[in-house]
Amino acid sequence: MNTLASNGKHILFTGPTGTGKTISIVNEINNHFSNEDYANLTTCFSGQTGANQVQKTIEAKMSTRRRKGVFGPEDRKKHMVIFIDDVNMPAKEIYDAQPPIELLRQWMDYGGWYDLETKEFKQLMDMIFVAAMGPPSAGRNSITNRYSRHFMIQYVEPFSSQSMKKIYTNVLEWYYSTLGQPSKGITNVRDNIVASTIELYNKIKVSKELLPTPAKSHYVYNLRDISKVF
């Protein structure tokens, strides 16, 4: 991400929920894109996000006027890194388009959009977009090729059972260290706790009896549910 964004490339991270996309991107932005050269903006889309709302949010951070009708990042920074989480969440309208995404695509195609008050074309310079999205599912839509073609797409692979076992074993090991000297009766069940939790999680994911339905929309499980156990 650092290499791509530093060279002005837009990046789209996609992959299953709970694979650490958001926290990894936010950490990278805080460490490398929050300085005298880079300003940043983090926002999250939802099913109710509208195009006008997105436009106002971005324009508030692109407030440096360079010349008539041309604006750059606030505080005269050289670049603006904009992170949009859940970019595929906005609801589709009657013509099957997602207005917030179409607004962003307009900027990527033409370098700007029309001012909401004056109706004059406003050019916005030096913006770099980083977006994250889960796979299309209930509440998440697929994005158009006309929009995704502007991005370098990176897929975040879900953790294997072996990786999860190593992660949560270390988590439990750390927890035991905070207890001082716990009895062997507690420490000896560490591996069994981790293995049984992961086994149950894997069975739930493929269970036909626990699929999400309109009445049970919360029947969606990911790694965050395992983390709640530990």
PDB file of C-alpha atoms in Angstrom:
ATOM      1  CA  MET A   1       0.000   0.000   0.000  1.00  0.00           C
ATOM      2  CA  ASN A   2       2.779   2.426   0.900  1.00  0.00           C
ATOM      3  CA  THR A   3       4.510   1.983  -2.464  1.00  0.00           C
ATOM      4  CA  LEU A   4       1.319   2.266  -4.517  1.00  0.00           C
ATOM      5  CA  ALA A   5      -0.149   5.263  -2.689  1.00  0.00           C
ATOM      6  CA  SER A   6       3.185   7.088  -2.691  1.00  0.00           C
ATOM      7  CA  ASN A   7       3.134   6.807  -6.485  1.00  0.00           C
ATOM      8  CA  GLY A   8      -0.395   8.156  -6.766  1.00  0.00           C
ATOM      9  CA  LYS A   9      -2.161   4.848  -7.426  1.00  0.00           C
ATOM     10  CA  HIS A  10      -5.657   4.147  -6.112  1.00  0.00           C
ATOM     11  CA  ILE A  11      -5.955   0.870  -4.181  1.00  0.00           C
ATOM     12  CA  LEU A  12      -8.933  -1.390  -3.487  1.00  0.00           C
ATOM     13  CA  PHE A  13      -8.629  -4.077  -0.808  1.00  0.00           C
ATOM     14  CA  THR A  14     -11.189  -6.843  -0.897  1.00  0.00           C
ATOM     15  CA  GLY A  15     -11.626 -10.048   1.067  1.00  0.00           C
ATOM     16  CA  PRO A  16     -13.803 -11.715   3.712  1.00  0.00           C
ATOM     17  CA  THR A  17     -14.872  -9.813   6.820  1.00  0.00           C
ATOM     18  CA  GLY A  18     -12.536 -10.123   9.782  1.00  0.00           C
ATOM     19  CA  THR A  19      -9.256 -10.442   7.878  1.00  0.00           C
ATOM     20  CA  GLY A  20      -7.832  -7.159   9.192  1.00  0.00           C
ATOM     21  CA  LYS A  21      -8.291  -4.963   6.117  1.00  0.00           C
ATOM     22  CA  THR A  22      -9.508  -1.867   7.942  1.00  0.00           C
ATOM     23  CA  ILE A  23      -7.073  -1.878  10.845  1.00  0.00           C
ATOM     24  CA  SER A  24      -4.113  -2.544   8.529  1.00  0.00           C
ATOM     25  CA  ILE A  25      -5.057   0.348   6.237  1.00  0.00           C
ATOM     26  CA  VAL A  26      -5.665   2.764   9.120  1.00  0.00           C
ATOM     27  CA  ASN A  27      -2.304   1.880  10.687  1.00  0.00           C
ATOM     28  CA  GLU A  28      -0.533   2.428   7.367  1.00  0.00           C
ATOM     29  CA  ILE A  29      -2.211   5.809   6.891  1.00  0.00           C
ATOM     30  CA  ASN A  30      -1.354   6.941  10.416  1.00  0.00           C
ATOM     31  CA  ASN A  31       2.260   5.840  10.062  1.00  0.00           C
ATOM     32  CA  HIS A  32       3.042   7.086   6.548  1.00  0.00           C
ATOM     33  CA  PHE A  33       0.344   9.470   5.319  1.00  0.00           C
ATOM     34  CA  SER A  34      -0.148  11.886   8.171  1.00  0.00           C
ATOM     35  CA  ASN A  35       2.709  14.381   7.872  1.00  0.00           C
ATOM     36  CA  GLU A  36       3.710  17.689   6.325  1.00  0.00           C
ATOM     37  CA  ASP A  37       3.151  16.380   2.784  1.00  0.00           C
ATOM     38  CA  TYR A  38       0.049  14.220   3.250  1.00  0.00           C
ATOM     39  CA  ALA A  39      -3.381  14.971   4.682  1.00  0.00           C
ATOM     40  CA  ASN A  40      -5.858  12.150   5.133  1.00  0.00           C
ATOM     41  CA  LEU A  41      -9.557  11.483   5.483  1.00  0.00           C
ATOM     42  CA  THR A  42     -11.212   8.291   6.734  1.00  0.00           C
ATOM     43  CA  THR A  43     -14.884   7.591   6.156  1.00  0.00           C
ATOM     44  CA  CYS A  44     -17.205   4.600   5.992  1.00  0.00           C
ATOM     45  CA  PHE A  45     -20.093   3.996   3.626  1.00  0.00           C
ATOM     46  CA  SER A  46     -23.432   2.493   4.634  1.00  0.00           C
ATOM     47  CA  GLY A  47     -26.684   1.670   2.930  1.00  0.00           C
ATOM     48  CA  GLN A  48     -27.911   5.218   3.618  1.00  0.00           C
ATOM     49  CA  THR A  49     -24.853   7.086   2.324  1.00  0.00           C
ATOM     50  CA  GLY A  50     -25.777   9.685  -0.300  1.00  0.00           C
ATOM     51  CA  ALA A  51     -23.755  11.338  -3.065  1.00  0.00           C
ATOM     52  CA  ASN A  52     -24.230  14.864  -1.702  1.00  0.00           C
ATOM     53  CA  GLN A  53     -23.040  13.761   1.737  1.00  0.00           C
ATOM     54  CA  VAL A  54     -19.870  12.266   0.244  1.00  0.00           C
ATOM     55  CA  GLN A  55     -19.211  15.355  -1.856  1.00  0.00           C
ATOM     56  CA  LYS A  56     -19.532  17.714   1.116  1.00  0.00           C
ATOM     57  CA  THR A  57     -17.273  15.518   3.281  1.00  0.00           C
ATOM     58  CA  ILE A  58     -14.486  15.474   0.703  1.00  0.00           C
ATOM     59  CA  GLU A  59     -14.800  19.144  -0.234  1.00  0.00           C
ATOM     60  CA  ALA A  60     -14.429  20.110   3.443  1.00  0.00           C
ATOM     61  CA  LYS A  61     -10.920  18.594   3.369  1.00  0.00           C
ATOM     62  CA  MET A  62     -10.056  19.912  -0.108  1.00  0.00           C
ATOM     63  CA  SER A  63     -10.205  23.555   0.881  1.00  0.00           C
ATOM     64  CA  THR A  64      -7.007  25.075  -0.546  1.00  0.00           C
ATOM     65  CA  ARG A  65      -7.859  27.169  -3.599  1.00  0.00           C
ATOM     66  CA  ARG A  66      -5.076  26.960  -6.181  1.00  0.00           C
ATOM     67  CA  ARG A  67      -6.771  28.945  -8.904  1.00  0.00           C
ATOM     68  CA  LYS A  68     -10.324  29.597 -10.067  1.00  0.00           C
ATOM     69  CA  GLY A  69     -12.298  26.369  -9.904  1.00  0.00           C
ATOM     70  CA  VAL A  70      -9.292  24.285  -8.834  1.00  0.00           C
ATOM     71  CA  PHE A  71      -8.818  23.057  -5.259  1.00  0.00           C
ATOM     72  CA  GLY A  72      -6.218  21.007  -3.398  1.00  0.00           C
ATOM     73  CA  PRO A  73      -5.784  19.421   0.041  1.00  0.00           C
ATOM     74  CA  GLU A  74      -6.283  21.476   3.201  1.00  0.00           C
ATOM     75  CA  ASP A  75      -3.388  23.372   4.828  1.00  0.00           C
ATOM     76  CA  ARG A  76      -1.599  23.439   1.461  1.00  0.00           C
ATOM     77  CA  LYS A  77      -0.564  19.785   1.738  1.00  0.00           C
ATOM     78  CA  LYS A  78       0.729  18.117  -1.420  1.00  0.00           C
ATOM     79  CA  HIS A  79      -1.569  15.087  -1.358  1.00  0.00           C
ATOM     80  CA  MET A  80      -4.818  13.892   0.204  1.00  0.00           C
ATOM     81  CA  VAL A  81      -5.219  10.180   0.999  1.00  0.00           C
ATOM     82  CA  ILE A  82      -8.898   9.258   1.344  1.00  0.00           C
ATOM     83  CA  PHE A  83      -9.798   5.893   2.890  1.00  0.00           C
ATOM     84  CA  ILE A  84     -13.325   4.640   2.266  1.00  0.00           C
ATOM     85  CA  ASP A  85     -14.342   1.538   4.207  1.00  0.00           C
ATOM     86  CA  ASP A  86     -17.236  -0.653   2.989  1.00  0.00           C
ATOM     87  CA  VAL A  87     -17.217   1.157  -0.341  1.00  0.00           C
ATOM     88  CA  ASN A  88     -19.791  -1.247  -1.829  1.00  0.00           C
ATOM     89  CA  MET A  89     -22.430  -0.675   0.882  1.00  0.00           C
ATOM     90  CA  PRO A  90     -24.488   2.198  -0.655  1.00  0.00           C
ATOM     91  CA  ALA A  91     -27.923   1.078  -1.774  1.00  0.00           C
ATOM     92  CA  LYS A  92     -28.697   0.875  -5.466  1.00  0.00           C
ATOM     93  CA  GLU A  93     -31.283   3.243  -6.892  1.00  0.00           C
ATOM     94  CA  ILE A  94     -33.983   2.571  -9.483  1.00  0.00           C
ATOM     95  CA  TYR A  95     -31.497   2.396 -12.361  1.00  0.00           C
ATOM     96  CA  ASP A  96     -29.230  -0.036 -10.508  1.00  0.00           C
ATOM     97  CA  ALA A  97     -26.534   2.580  -9.872  1.00  0.00           C
ATOM     98  CA  GLN A  98     -24.943   3.578  -6.548  1.00  0.00           C
ATOM     99  CA  PRO A  99     -24.877   7.411  -6.522  1.00  0.00           C
ATOM    100  CA  PRO A 100     -21.913   7.821  -4.096  1.00  0.00           C
ATOM    101  CA  ILE A 101     -19.799   5.479  -6.227  1.00  0.00           C
ATOM    102  CA  GLU A 102     -20.867   7.203  -9.445  1.00  0.00           C
ATOM    103  CA  LEU A 103     -19.766  10.529  -7.941  1.00  0.00           C
ATOM    104  CA  LEU A 104     -16.327   9.119  -7.141  1.00  0.00           C
ATOM    105  CA  ARG A 105     -16.094   7.572 -10.599  1.00  0.00           C
ATOM    106  CA  GLN A 106     -16.877  10.957 -12.121  1.00  0.00           C
ATOM    107  CA  TRP A 107     -13.892  12.436 -10.304  1.00  0.00           C
ATOM    108  CA  MET A 108     -11.658   9.571 -11.446  1.00  0.00           C
ATOM    109  CA  ASP A 109     -12.797  10.005 -15.065  1.00  0.00           C
ATOM    110  CA  TYR A 110     -12.913  13.804 -15.265  1.00  0.00           C
ATOM    111  CA  GLY A 111     -10.929  15.132 -12.301  1.00  0.00           C
ATOM    112  CA  GLY A 112     -13.832  16.837 -10.569  1.00  0.00           C
ATOM    113  CA  TRP A 113     -17.566  17.317 -10.181  1.00  0.00           C
ATOM    114  CA  TYR A 114     -20.164  20.084 -10.157  1.00  0.00           C
ATOM    115  CA  ASP A 115     -20.523  22.430  -7.214  1.00  0.00           C
ATOM    116  CA  LEU A 116     -23.786  21.817  -5.361  1.00  0.00           C
ATOM    117  CA  GLU A 117     -24.582  25.543  -5.130  1.00  0.00           C
ATOM    118  CA  THR A 118     -23.096  27.287  -8.168  1.00  0.00           C
ATOM    119  CA  LYS A 119     -23.443  24.263 -10.507  1.00  0.00           C
ATOM    120  CA  GLU A 120     -20.000  25.123 -11.911  1.00  0.00           C
ATOM    121  CA  PHE A 121     -17.437  22.407 -12.508  1.00  0.00           C
ATOM    122  CA  LYS A 122     -14.988  22.099  -9.601  1.00  0.00           C
ATOM    123  CA  GLN A 123     -11.628  20.443 -10.168  1.00  0.00           C
ATOM    124  CA  LEU A 124     -10.016  18.624  -7.221  1.00  0.00           C
ATOM    125  CA  MET A 125      -6.300  17.862  -7.401  1.00  0.00           C
ATOM    126  CA  ASP A 126      -3.925  15.339  -5.798  1.00  0.00           C
ATOM    127  CA  MET A 127      -6.404  12.937  -4.212  1.00  0.00           C
ATOM    128  CA  ILE A 128      -5.473   9.280  -3.711  1.00  0.00           C
ATOM    129  CA  PHE A 129      -8.229   6.819  -2.849  1.00  0.00           C
ATOM    130  CA  VAL A 130      -7.810   3.695  -0.737  1.00  0.00           C
ATOM    131  CA  ALA A 131     -10.964   1.594  -0.443  1.00  0.00           C
ATOM    132  CA  ALA A 132     -11.952  -1.623   1.292  1.00  0.00           C
ATOM    133  CA  MET A 133     -14.913  -3.897   0.714  1.00  0.00           C
ATOM    134  CA  GLY A 134     -16.214  -7.338   1.550  1.00  0.00           C
ATOM    135  CA  PRO A 135     -17.462  -9.745  -1.112  1.00  0.00           C
ATOM    136  CA  PRO A 136     -20.974  -9.046  -2.477  1.00  0.00           C
ATOM    137  CA  SER A 137     -23.562 -10.520  -0.120  1.00  0.00           C
ATOM    138  CA  ALA A 138     -26.622  -9.445   1.857  1.00  0.00           C
ATOM    139  CA  GLY A 139     -26.314  -5.662   2.228  1.00  0.00           C
ATOM    140  CA  ARG A 140     -23.170  -5.494   0.089  1.00  0.00           C
ATOM    141  CA  ASN A 141     -23.393  -4.898  -3.636  1.00  0.00           C
ATOM    142  CA  SER A 142     -20.981  -5.522  -6.472  1.00  0.00           C
ATOM    143  CA  ILE A 143     -19.296  -2.409  -7.870  1.00  0.00           C
ATOM    144  CA  THR A 144     -19.166  -1.629 -11.571  1.00  0.00           C
ATOM    145  CA  ASN A 145     -16.164  -2.360 -13.772  1.00  0.00           C
ATOM    146  CA  ARG A 146     -16.176   1.306 -14.785  1.00  0.00           C
ATOM    147  CA  TYR A 147     -15.280   2.147 -11.192  1.00  0.00           C
ATOM    148  CA  SER A 148     -13.047  -0.775 -10.239  1.00  0.00           C
ATOM    149  CA  ARG A 149     -10.842  -0.290 -13.325  1.00  0.00           C
ATOM    150  CA  HIS A 150      -9.312   2.774 -11.669  1.00  0.00           C
ATOM    151  CA  PHE A 151      -7.913   0.715  -8.772  1.00  0.00           C
ATOM    152  CA  MET A 152      -5.026  -1.601  -8.116  1.00  0.00           C
ATOM    153  CA  ILE A 153      -7.025  -4.458  -6.567  1.00  0.00           C
ATOM    154  CA  GLN A 154      -5.525  -6.414  -3.674  1.00  0.00           C
ATOM    155  CA  TYR A 155      -7.201  -9.533  -2.268  1.00  0.00           C
ATOM    156  CA  VAL A 156      -6.782 -10.299   1.438  1.00  0.00           C
ATOM    157  CA  GLU A 157      -6.697 -14.051   1.944  1.00  0.00           C
ATOM    158  CA  PRO A 158      -8.687 -15.442   4.916  1.00  0.00           C
ATOM    159  CA  PHE A 159      -6.669 -17.095   7.664  1.00  0.00           C
ATOM    160  CA  SER A 160      -6.154 -20.851   7.522  1.00  0.00           C
ATOM    161  CA  SER A 161      -7.046 -23.002  10.535  1.00  0.00           C
ATOM    162  CA  GLN A 162      -3.344 -23.368  11.314  1.00  0.00           C
ATOM    163  CA  SER A 163      -2.836 -19.591  11.294  1.00  0.00           C
ATOM    164  CA  MET A 164      -5.868 -19.049  13.534  1.00  0.00           C
ATOM    165  CA  LYS A 165      -4.583 -21.701  15.937  1.00  0.00           C
ATOM    166  CA  LYS A 166      -1.234 -19.924  16.206  1.00  0.00           C
ATOM    167  CA  ILE A 167      -2.825 -16.501  16.696  1.00  0.00           C
ATOM    168  CA  TYR A 168      -5.277 -17.499  19.412  1.00  0.00           C
ATOM    169  CA  THR A 169      -2.795 -19.758  21.164  1.00  0.00           C
ATOM    170  CA  ASN A 170      -0.538 -16.735  21.571  1.00  0.00           C
ATOM    171  CA  VAL A 171      -3.491 -14.666  22.779  1.00  0.00           C
ATOM    172  CA  LEU A 172      -4.280 -17.224  25.480  1.00  0.00           C
ATOM    173  CA  GLU A 173      -0.598 -17.506  26.371  1.00  0.00           C
ATOM    174  CA  TRP A 174      -0.495 -13.748  26.910  1.00  0.00           C
ATOM    175  CA  TYR A 175      -3.645 -13.894  29.037  1.00  0.00           C
ATOM    176  CA  TYR A 176      -2.152 -16.617  31.234  1.00  0.00           C
ATOM    177  CA  SER A 177       0.936 -14.453  31.749  1.00  0.00           C
ATOM    178  CA  THR A 178      -1.266 -11.712  33.236  1.00  0.00           C
ATOM    179  CA  LEU A 179      -2.541 -14.150  35.884  1.00  0.00           C
ATOM    180  CA  GLY A 180       0.862 -14.622  37.453  1.00  0.00           C
ATOM    181  CA  GLN A 181       1.236 -18.360  37.938  1.00  0.00           C
ATOM    182  CA  PRO A 182      -2.048 -20.077  36.995  1.00  0.00           C
ATOM    183  CA  SER A 183      -2.476 -23.748  37.873  1.00  0.00           C
ATOM    184  CA  LYS A 184      -1.614 -26.460  35.376  1.00  0.00           C
ATOM    185  CA  GLY A 185      -5.273 -27.428  35.298  1.00  0.00           C
ATOM    186  CA  ILE A 186      -5.910 -24.113  33.518  1.00  0.00           C
ATOM    187  CA  THR A 187      -2.847 -23.922  31.294  1.00  0.00           C
ATOM    188  CA  ASN A 188      -3.148 -27.531  30.118  1.00  0.00           C
ATOM    189  CA  VAL A 189      -6.504 -26.902  28.438  1.00  0.00           C
ATOM    190  CA  ARG A 190      -5.132 -24.049  26.298  1.00  0.00           C
ATOM    191  CA  ASP A 191      -4.727 -26.097  23.132  1.00  0.00           C
ATOM    192  CA  ASN A 192      -8.094 -27.798  23.600  1.00  0.00           C
ATOM    193  CA  ILE A 193      -9.879 -24.445  23.999  1.00  0.00           C
ATOM    194  CA  VAL A 194      -8.302 -23.064  20.838  1.00  0.00           C
ATOM    195  CA  ALA A 195      -8.844 -26.212  18.760  1.00  0.00           C
ATOM    196  CA  SER A 196     -12.481 -26.693  19.808  1.00  0.00           C
ATOM    197  CA  THR A 197     -13.333 -23.021  19.183  1.00  0.00           C
ATOM    198  CA  ILE A 198     -11.863 -23.091  15.674  1.00  0.00           C
ATOM    199  CA  GLU A 199     -13.533 -26.420  14.919  1.00  0.00           C
ATOM    200  CA  LEU A 200     -16.923 -25.059  16.008  1.00  0.00           C
ATOM    201  CA  TYR A 201     -16.392 -21.906  13.940  1.00  0.00           C
ATOM    202  CA  ASN A 202     -15.561 -23.926  10.812  1.00  0.00           C
ATOM    203  CA  LYS A 203     -18.648 -26.120  11.293  1.00  0.00           C
ATOM    204  CA  ILE A 204     -20.933 -23.110  11.749  1.00  0.00           C
ATOM    205  CA  LYS A 205     -19.629 -21.504   8.552  1.00  0.00           C
ATOM    206  CA  VAL A 206     -20.721 -24.462   6.424  1.00  0.00           C
ATOM    207  CA  SER A 207     -23.875 -25.347   8.354  1.00  0.00           C
ATOM    208  CA  LYS A 208     -27.025 -25.188   6.231  1.00  0.00           C
ATOM    209  CA  GLU A 209     -29.113 -24.723   9.368  1.00  0.00           C
ATOM    210  CA  LEU A 210     -27.421 -21.449  10.337  1.00  0.00           C
ATOM    211  CA  LEU A 211     -27.589 -19.541   7.072  1.00  0.00           C
ATOM    212  CA  PRO A 212     -28.662 -15.858   7.299  1.00  0.00           C
ATOM    213  CA  THR A 213     -32.301 -15.183   6.480  1.00  0.00           C
ATOM    214  CA  PRO A 214     -34.406 -11.980   6.607  1.00  0.00           C
ATOM    215  CA  ALA A 215     -35.653 -13.069  10.031  1.00  0.00           C
ATOM    216  CA  LYS A 216     -32.162 -14.090  11.215  1.00  0.00           C
ATOM    217  CA  SER A 217     -29.909 -11.625   9.418  1.00  0.00           C
ATOM    218  CA  HIS A 218     -27.391 -11.777  12.287  1.00  0.00           C
ATOM    219  CA  TYR A 219     -26.448 -15.339  11.320  1.00  0.00           C
ATOM    220  CA  VAL A 220     -23.252 -14.102   9.677  1.00  0.00           C
ATOM    221  CA  TYR A 221     -20.063 -15.316  11.299  1.00  0.00           C
ATOM    222  CA  ASN A 222     -16.456 -14.202  10.867  1.00  0.00           C
ATOM    223  CA  LEU A 223     -13.184 -14.025  12.787  1.00  0.00           C
ATOM    224  CA  ARG A 224     -14.530 -11.283  15.029  1.00  0.00           C
ATOM    225  CA  ASP A 225     -16.793 -13.869  16.618  1.00  0.00           C
ATOM    226  CA  ILE A 226     -13.794 -16.041  17.503  1.00  0.00           C
ATOM    227  CA  SER A 227     -12.011 -13.017  18.960  1.00  0.00           C
ATOM    228  CA  LYS A 228     -14.927 -12.488  21.338  1.00  0.00           C
ATOM    229  CA  VAL A 229     -14.187 -15.890  22.883  1.00  0.00           C
ATOM    230  CA  PHE A 230     -10.635 -14.885  23.706  1.00  0.00           C
TER     231      PHE A 230
END
